[in-house]
Coordinates of C-alpha atoms in Angstrom, one line a residue:
X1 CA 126.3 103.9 107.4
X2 CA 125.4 102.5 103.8
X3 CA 126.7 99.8 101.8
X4 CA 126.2 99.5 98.4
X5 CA 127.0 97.3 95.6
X6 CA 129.0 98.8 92.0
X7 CA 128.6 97.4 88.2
X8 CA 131.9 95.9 87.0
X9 CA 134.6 98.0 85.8
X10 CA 136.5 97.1 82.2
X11 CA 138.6 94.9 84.1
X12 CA 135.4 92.9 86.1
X13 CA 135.7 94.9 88.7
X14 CA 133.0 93.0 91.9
X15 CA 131.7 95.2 95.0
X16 CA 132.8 94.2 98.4
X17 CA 131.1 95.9 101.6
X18 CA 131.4 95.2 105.6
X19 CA 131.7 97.1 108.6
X20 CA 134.1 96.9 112.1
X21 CA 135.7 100.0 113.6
X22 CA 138.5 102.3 113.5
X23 CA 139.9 104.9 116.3
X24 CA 142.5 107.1 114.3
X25 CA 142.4 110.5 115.1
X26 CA 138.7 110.3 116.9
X27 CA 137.6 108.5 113.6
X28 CA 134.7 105.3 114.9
X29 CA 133.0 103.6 111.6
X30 CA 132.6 100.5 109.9
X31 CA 135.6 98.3 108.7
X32 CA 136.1 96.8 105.6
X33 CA 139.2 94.2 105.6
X34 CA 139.8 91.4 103.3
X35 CA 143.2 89.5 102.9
X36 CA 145.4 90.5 100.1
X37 CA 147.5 87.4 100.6
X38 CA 146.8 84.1 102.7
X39 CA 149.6 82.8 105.1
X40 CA 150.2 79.3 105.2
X41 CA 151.3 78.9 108.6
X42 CA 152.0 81.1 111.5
X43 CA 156.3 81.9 110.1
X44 CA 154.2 83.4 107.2
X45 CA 153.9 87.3 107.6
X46 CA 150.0 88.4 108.6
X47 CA 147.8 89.0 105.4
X48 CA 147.2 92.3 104.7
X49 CA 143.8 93.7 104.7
X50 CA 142.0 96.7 102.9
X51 CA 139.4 98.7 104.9
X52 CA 137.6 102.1 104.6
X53 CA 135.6 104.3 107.0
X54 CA 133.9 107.4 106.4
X55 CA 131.7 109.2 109.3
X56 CA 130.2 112.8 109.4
X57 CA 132.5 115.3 111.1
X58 CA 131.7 118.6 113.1
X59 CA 133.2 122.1 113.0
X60 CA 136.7 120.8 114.6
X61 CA 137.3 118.4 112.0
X62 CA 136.8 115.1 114.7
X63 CA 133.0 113.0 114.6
X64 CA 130.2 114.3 116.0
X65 CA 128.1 111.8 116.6
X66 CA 125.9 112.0 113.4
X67 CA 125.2 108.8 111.9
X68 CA 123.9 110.3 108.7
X69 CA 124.2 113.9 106.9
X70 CA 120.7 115.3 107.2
X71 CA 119.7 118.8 105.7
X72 CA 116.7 121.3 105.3
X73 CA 117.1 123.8 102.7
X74 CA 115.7 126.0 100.4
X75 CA 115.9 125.8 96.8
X76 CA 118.7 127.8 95.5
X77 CA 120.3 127.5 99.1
X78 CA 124.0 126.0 99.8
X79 CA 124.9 123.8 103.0
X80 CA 128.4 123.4 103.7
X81 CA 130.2 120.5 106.0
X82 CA 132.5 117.7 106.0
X83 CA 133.1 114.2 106.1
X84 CA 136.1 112.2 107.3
X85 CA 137.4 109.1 105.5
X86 CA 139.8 106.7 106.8
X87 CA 142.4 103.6 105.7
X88 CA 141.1 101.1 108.4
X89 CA 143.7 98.8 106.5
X90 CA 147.1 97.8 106.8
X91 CA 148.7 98.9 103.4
X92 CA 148.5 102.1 101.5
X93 CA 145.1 102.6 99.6
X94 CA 143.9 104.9 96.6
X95 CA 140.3 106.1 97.4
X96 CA 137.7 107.9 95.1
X97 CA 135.1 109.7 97.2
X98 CA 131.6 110.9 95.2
X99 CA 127.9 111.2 96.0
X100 CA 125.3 109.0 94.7
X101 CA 121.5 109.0 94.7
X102 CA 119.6 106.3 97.3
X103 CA 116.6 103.6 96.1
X104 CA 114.8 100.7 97.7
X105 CA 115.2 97.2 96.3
X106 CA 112.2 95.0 95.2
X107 CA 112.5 93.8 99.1
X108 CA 113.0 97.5 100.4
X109 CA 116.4 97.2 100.6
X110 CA 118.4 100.6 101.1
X111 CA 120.5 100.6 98.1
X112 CA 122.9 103.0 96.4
X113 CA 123.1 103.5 92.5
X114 CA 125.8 101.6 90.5
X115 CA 129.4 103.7 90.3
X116 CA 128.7 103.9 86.2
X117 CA 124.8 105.4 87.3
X118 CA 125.2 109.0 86.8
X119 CA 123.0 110.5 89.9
X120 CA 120.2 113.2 89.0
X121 CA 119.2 114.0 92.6
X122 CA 121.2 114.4 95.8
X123 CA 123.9 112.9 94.7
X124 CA 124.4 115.5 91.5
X125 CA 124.6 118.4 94.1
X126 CA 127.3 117.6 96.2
X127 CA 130.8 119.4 94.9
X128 CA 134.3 119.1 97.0
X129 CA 136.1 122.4 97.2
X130 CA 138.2 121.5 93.9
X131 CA 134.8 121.9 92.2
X132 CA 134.4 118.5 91.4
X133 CA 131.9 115.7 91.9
X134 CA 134.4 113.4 93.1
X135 CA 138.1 113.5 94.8
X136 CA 140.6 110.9 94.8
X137 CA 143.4 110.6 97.6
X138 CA 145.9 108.5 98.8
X139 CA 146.2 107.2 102.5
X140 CA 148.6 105.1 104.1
X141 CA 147.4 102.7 107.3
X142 CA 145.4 104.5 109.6
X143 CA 145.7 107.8 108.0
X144 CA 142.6 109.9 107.8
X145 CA 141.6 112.6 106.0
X146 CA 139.1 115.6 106.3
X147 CA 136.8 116.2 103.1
X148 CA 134.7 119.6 103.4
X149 CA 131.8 119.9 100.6
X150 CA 129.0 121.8 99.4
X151 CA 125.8 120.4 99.0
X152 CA 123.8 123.3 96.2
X153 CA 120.1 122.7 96.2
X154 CA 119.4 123.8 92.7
X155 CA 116.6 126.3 92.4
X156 CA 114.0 124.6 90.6
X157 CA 114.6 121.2 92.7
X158 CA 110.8 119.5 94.2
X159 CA 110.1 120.3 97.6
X160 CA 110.3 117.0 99.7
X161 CA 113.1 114.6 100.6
X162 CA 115.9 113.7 98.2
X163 CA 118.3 110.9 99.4
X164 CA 121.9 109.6 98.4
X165 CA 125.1 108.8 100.1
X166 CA 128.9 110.0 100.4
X167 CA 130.5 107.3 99.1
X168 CA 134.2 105.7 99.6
X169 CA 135.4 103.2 97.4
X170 CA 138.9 101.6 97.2
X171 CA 139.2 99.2 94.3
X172 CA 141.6 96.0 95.4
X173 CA 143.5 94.8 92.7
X174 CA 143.2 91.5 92.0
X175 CA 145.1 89.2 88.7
X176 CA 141.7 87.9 87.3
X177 CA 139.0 89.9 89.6
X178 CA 139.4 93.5 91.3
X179 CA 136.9 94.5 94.0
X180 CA 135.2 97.9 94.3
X181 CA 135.2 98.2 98.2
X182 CA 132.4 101.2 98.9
X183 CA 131.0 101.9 102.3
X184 CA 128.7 105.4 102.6
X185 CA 127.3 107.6 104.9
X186 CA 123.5 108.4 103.8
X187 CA 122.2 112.0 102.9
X188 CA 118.9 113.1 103.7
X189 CA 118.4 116.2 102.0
X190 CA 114.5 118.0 102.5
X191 CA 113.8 120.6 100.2
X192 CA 111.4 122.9 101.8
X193 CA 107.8 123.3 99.8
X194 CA 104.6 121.6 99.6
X195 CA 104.9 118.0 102.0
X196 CA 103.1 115.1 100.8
X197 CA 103.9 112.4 103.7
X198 CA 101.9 109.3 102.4
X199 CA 102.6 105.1 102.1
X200 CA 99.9 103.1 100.2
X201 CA 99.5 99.5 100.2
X202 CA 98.8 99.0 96.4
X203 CA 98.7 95.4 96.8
X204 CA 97.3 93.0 99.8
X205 CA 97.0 89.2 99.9
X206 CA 96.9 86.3 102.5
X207 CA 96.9 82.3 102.3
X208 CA 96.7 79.5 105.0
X209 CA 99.2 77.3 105.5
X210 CA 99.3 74.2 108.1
X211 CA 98.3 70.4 108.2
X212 CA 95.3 69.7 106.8
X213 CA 94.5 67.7 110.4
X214 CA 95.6 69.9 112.6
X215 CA 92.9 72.3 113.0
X216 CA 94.7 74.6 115.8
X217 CA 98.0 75.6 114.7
X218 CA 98.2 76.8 110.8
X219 CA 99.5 80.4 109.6
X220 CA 98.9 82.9 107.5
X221 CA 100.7 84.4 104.9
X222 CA 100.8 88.0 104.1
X223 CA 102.2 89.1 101.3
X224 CA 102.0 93.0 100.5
X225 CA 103.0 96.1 98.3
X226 CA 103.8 99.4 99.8
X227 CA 104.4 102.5 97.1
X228 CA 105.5 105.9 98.5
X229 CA 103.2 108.3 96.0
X230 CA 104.1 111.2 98.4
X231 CA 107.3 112.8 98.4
X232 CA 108.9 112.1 102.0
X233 CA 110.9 109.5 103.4
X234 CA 108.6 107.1 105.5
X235 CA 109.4 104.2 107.8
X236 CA 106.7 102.4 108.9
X237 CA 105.0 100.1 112.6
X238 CA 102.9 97.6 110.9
X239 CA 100.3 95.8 113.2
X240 CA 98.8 92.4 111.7
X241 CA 96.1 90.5 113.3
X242 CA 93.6 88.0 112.1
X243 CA 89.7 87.8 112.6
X244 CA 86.9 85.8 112.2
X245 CA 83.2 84.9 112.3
X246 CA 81.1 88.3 113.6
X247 CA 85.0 89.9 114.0
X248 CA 86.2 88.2 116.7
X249 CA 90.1 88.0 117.0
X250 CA 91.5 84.3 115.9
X251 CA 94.9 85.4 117.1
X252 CA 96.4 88.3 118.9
X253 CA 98.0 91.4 116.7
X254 CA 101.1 91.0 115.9
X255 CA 103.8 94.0 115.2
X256 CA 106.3 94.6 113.1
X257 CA 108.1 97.5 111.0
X258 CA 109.4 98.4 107.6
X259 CA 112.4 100.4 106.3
X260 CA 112.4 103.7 105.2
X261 CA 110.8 103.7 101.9
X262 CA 111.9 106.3 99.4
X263 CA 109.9 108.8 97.7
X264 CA 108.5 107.0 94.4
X265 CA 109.7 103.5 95.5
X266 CA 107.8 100.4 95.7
X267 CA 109.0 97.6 97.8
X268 CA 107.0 94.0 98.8
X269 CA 106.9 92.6 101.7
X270 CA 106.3 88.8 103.2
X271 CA 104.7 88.4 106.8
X272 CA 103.8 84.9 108.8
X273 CA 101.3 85.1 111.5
X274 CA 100.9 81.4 113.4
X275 CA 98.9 80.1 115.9
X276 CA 95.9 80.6 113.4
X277 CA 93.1 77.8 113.8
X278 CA 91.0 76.9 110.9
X279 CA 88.0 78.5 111.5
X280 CA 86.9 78.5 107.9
X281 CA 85.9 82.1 107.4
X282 CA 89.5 84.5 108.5
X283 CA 89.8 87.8 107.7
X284 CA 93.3 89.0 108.2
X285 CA 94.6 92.9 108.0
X286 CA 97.7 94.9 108.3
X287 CA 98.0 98.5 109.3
X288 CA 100.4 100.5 108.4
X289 CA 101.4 103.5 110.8
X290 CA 104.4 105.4 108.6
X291 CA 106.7 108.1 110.6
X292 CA 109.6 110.0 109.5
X293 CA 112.8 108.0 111.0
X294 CA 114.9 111.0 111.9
X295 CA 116.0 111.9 115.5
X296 CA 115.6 115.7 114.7
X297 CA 111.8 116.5 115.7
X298 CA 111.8 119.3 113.0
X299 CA 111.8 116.7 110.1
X300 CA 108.7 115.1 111.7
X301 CA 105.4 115.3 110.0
X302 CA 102.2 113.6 111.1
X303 CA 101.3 110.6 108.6
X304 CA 97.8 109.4 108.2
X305 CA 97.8 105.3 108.8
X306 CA 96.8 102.9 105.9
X307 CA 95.0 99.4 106.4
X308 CA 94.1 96.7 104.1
X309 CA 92.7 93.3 104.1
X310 CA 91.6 89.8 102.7
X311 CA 89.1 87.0 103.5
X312 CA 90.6 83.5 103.7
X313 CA 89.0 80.3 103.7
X314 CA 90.3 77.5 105.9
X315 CA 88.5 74.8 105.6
X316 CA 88.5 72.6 109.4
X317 CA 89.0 69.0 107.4
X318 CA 89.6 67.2 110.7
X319 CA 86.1 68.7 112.4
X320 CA 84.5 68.3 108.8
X321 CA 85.3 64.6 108.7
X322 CA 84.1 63.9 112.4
X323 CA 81.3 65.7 111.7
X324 CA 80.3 63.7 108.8
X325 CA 80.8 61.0 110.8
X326 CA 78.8 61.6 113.3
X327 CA 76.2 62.3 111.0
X328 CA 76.9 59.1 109.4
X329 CA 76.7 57.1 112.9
X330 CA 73.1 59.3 113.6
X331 CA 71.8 58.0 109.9
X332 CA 72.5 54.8 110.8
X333 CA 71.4 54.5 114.0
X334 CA 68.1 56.1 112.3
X335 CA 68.3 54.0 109.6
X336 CA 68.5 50.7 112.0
X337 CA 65.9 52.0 114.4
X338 CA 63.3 52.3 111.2
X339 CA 64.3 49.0 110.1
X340 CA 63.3 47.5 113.2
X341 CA 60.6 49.1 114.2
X342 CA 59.5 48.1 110.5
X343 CA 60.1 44.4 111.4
X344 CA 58.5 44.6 114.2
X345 CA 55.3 46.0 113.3
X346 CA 55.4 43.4 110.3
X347 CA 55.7 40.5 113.5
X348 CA 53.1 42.1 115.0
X349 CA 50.4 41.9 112.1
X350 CA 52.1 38.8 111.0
X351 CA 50.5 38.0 114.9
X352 CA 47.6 39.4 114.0
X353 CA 46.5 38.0 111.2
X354 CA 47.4 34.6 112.6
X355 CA 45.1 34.7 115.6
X356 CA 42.6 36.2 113.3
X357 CA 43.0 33.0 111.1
X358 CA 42.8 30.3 114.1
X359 CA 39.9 32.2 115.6
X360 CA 38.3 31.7 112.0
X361 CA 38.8 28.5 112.5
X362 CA 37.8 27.4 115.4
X363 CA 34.6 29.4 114.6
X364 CA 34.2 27.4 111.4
X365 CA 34.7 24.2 113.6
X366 CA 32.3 25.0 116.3
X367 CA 29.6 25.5 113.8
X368 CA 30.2 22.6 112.2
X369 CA 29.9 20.6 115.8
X370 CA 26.3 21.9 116.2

């Protein structure tokens, strides 16, 4: 199920979302409920609450275990099926049920257009058997109803994957602020044609981060771009690692995993690997190992894996400084030894030239005796 924010009406209208569940009639989906009014104590009647549920439903009008609505057509071809919608609340509801087109936020985010966006792709070719893009229906408390549609593929549409959701909204009333309540179910619609099943990482960069003397347990930093060029829906396993001097590993890989990212959408990403040491030259990577997240093995496609990476300096101030030290302590002890040896040697022709000089003399003296 989706949830989705909406643009403020006329009246500043703000989007509520949530999710619980609701057994009317077979019905299981995510609640919405909110309190109308607050009860001060427990004499007070309860608060009443809004809610709405959609889910998929099968030939005999009751769930059928799809989580989403997923199609493969032709273009020019028409699919046909049905969606139920429910008042998981405890008062009577108006509800306006349309189609929308799907994109990722800036953080990949799964996101449906505004209700004042007009849709252009999967959400434009949904019709209700009125005729019309949208329906809108009463229900009283735990009343739910059964929507068929018609999803067209139009005949010039791109081959490839074009995704919305069937969207429920219920707009609560309020004296200075209404909400607009929406909860969906996704559609994945795959036009048949030409596949291009590709993720690119169109940006890659890494920093450490850690205390400057602790040279055994910093991090790095990832932070990355990943653009869907092709034109099918890819999730993604990611596997992170770091290496270092003659590409030995500095840590062990790391996994991890990224929504579905839309045809044409661009979404960044942070990561933190820890336990890195400061080994001065590290050269961490991510690889990217996209997949089409559908339980139907007909949608599959084999995707071709993407890597990228940096080179980090972290500079090992603690071993630097004792190393310095140490060198220091060796100059010295250089330094001293010289000086002394120096010394010495001067005591020893200081010696020298001193029992040279009272040989001399005694020599001088001798002669002079004779």
């Amino acid at each position: 199920m989706l949830s989705s924010t909406s643009r403020p009406a006329p009246r500043r209208v703000l989007s509520a979302l949530g999710a619980a569940i609701l057994v009317a009639a077979g019905l299981a989906a995510t609640l919405v409920a909110a309190p109308a009014a607050t009860a001060a104590d427990g004499d007070q009647p309860s608060p009443a609450t809004v809610g709405v549920a959609t889910r998929p439903a099968g030939g005999d009008g009751r769930p059928d275990g799809r989580t989403r609505f997923s199609y493969s057509a032709d273009p020019g071809q028409s699919v046909n099926d049905q969606v139920l919608v429910g008042n998981t609340g405890t008062e009577r509801q108006d509800f306006t049920v349309y189609a929308t087109d799907a994109f990722n936020g800036q953080d990949g985010t799964f996101s449906l257009l505004p209700t004042a966006d007009v849709p252009t792709s999967v959400g434009a070719w949904l019709r209700f058997d009125n005729g019309a893009d949208r329906i809108q229906f009463s229900l009283e408390p735990n009343e739910v109803r059964l929507l068929p549609f018609t999803v067209a593929v139009p005949a010039d549409a791109t081959p490839g994957d074009h995704v919305g959701g069937l969207v429920a909204s219920v707009i609560e009333e309020g004296q200075q602020v209404s909400l607009d309540r929406r909860v969906a179910t996704s559609i994945f619609a795959r036009v048949s044609g030409e596949l291009q099943p590709q993720l690119s990482i169109t940006s890659y960069s890494a920093s450490y981060e850690g205390d400057w003397w602790n040279p055994f347990a910093g991090s790095i930093r990832l932070r990355y771009t990943v653009t869907n060029p092709g034109n099918v829906a890819l999730a993604a396993n990611i596997t992170s690692g770091v290496r270092t001097w003659f590409g030995i590993p500095a840590i062990g890989e790391r996994g991890g995993s990224i929504p579905v990212l839309l045809p044409g959408n661009t979404a960044s990403y942070d990561f933190t690997l820890d336990g890195v040491g400061q080994w001065f030259y590290l050269n961490p990577g991510t690889t990217l190992n996209p997949f089409v997240e559908s339980p139907d093995a007909a949608l599959q496609l084999p995707v071709a894996a993407v890597s990228r990476d940096a080179v980090v300096f972290a500079v090992p101030w603690t071993v630097l400084i004792l190393l310095v030290l140490a060198a220091g302590v060796v100059l010295l002890v250089r330094w001293r030894r010289r000086r002394d040896e120096a010394r010495a040697q001067e005591w020893v022709d200081y010696m020298q030239r001193t029992a040279a000089a009272e040989a001399a003399e005694k020599s001088d003296l001798h002669e002079a005796a004779r």
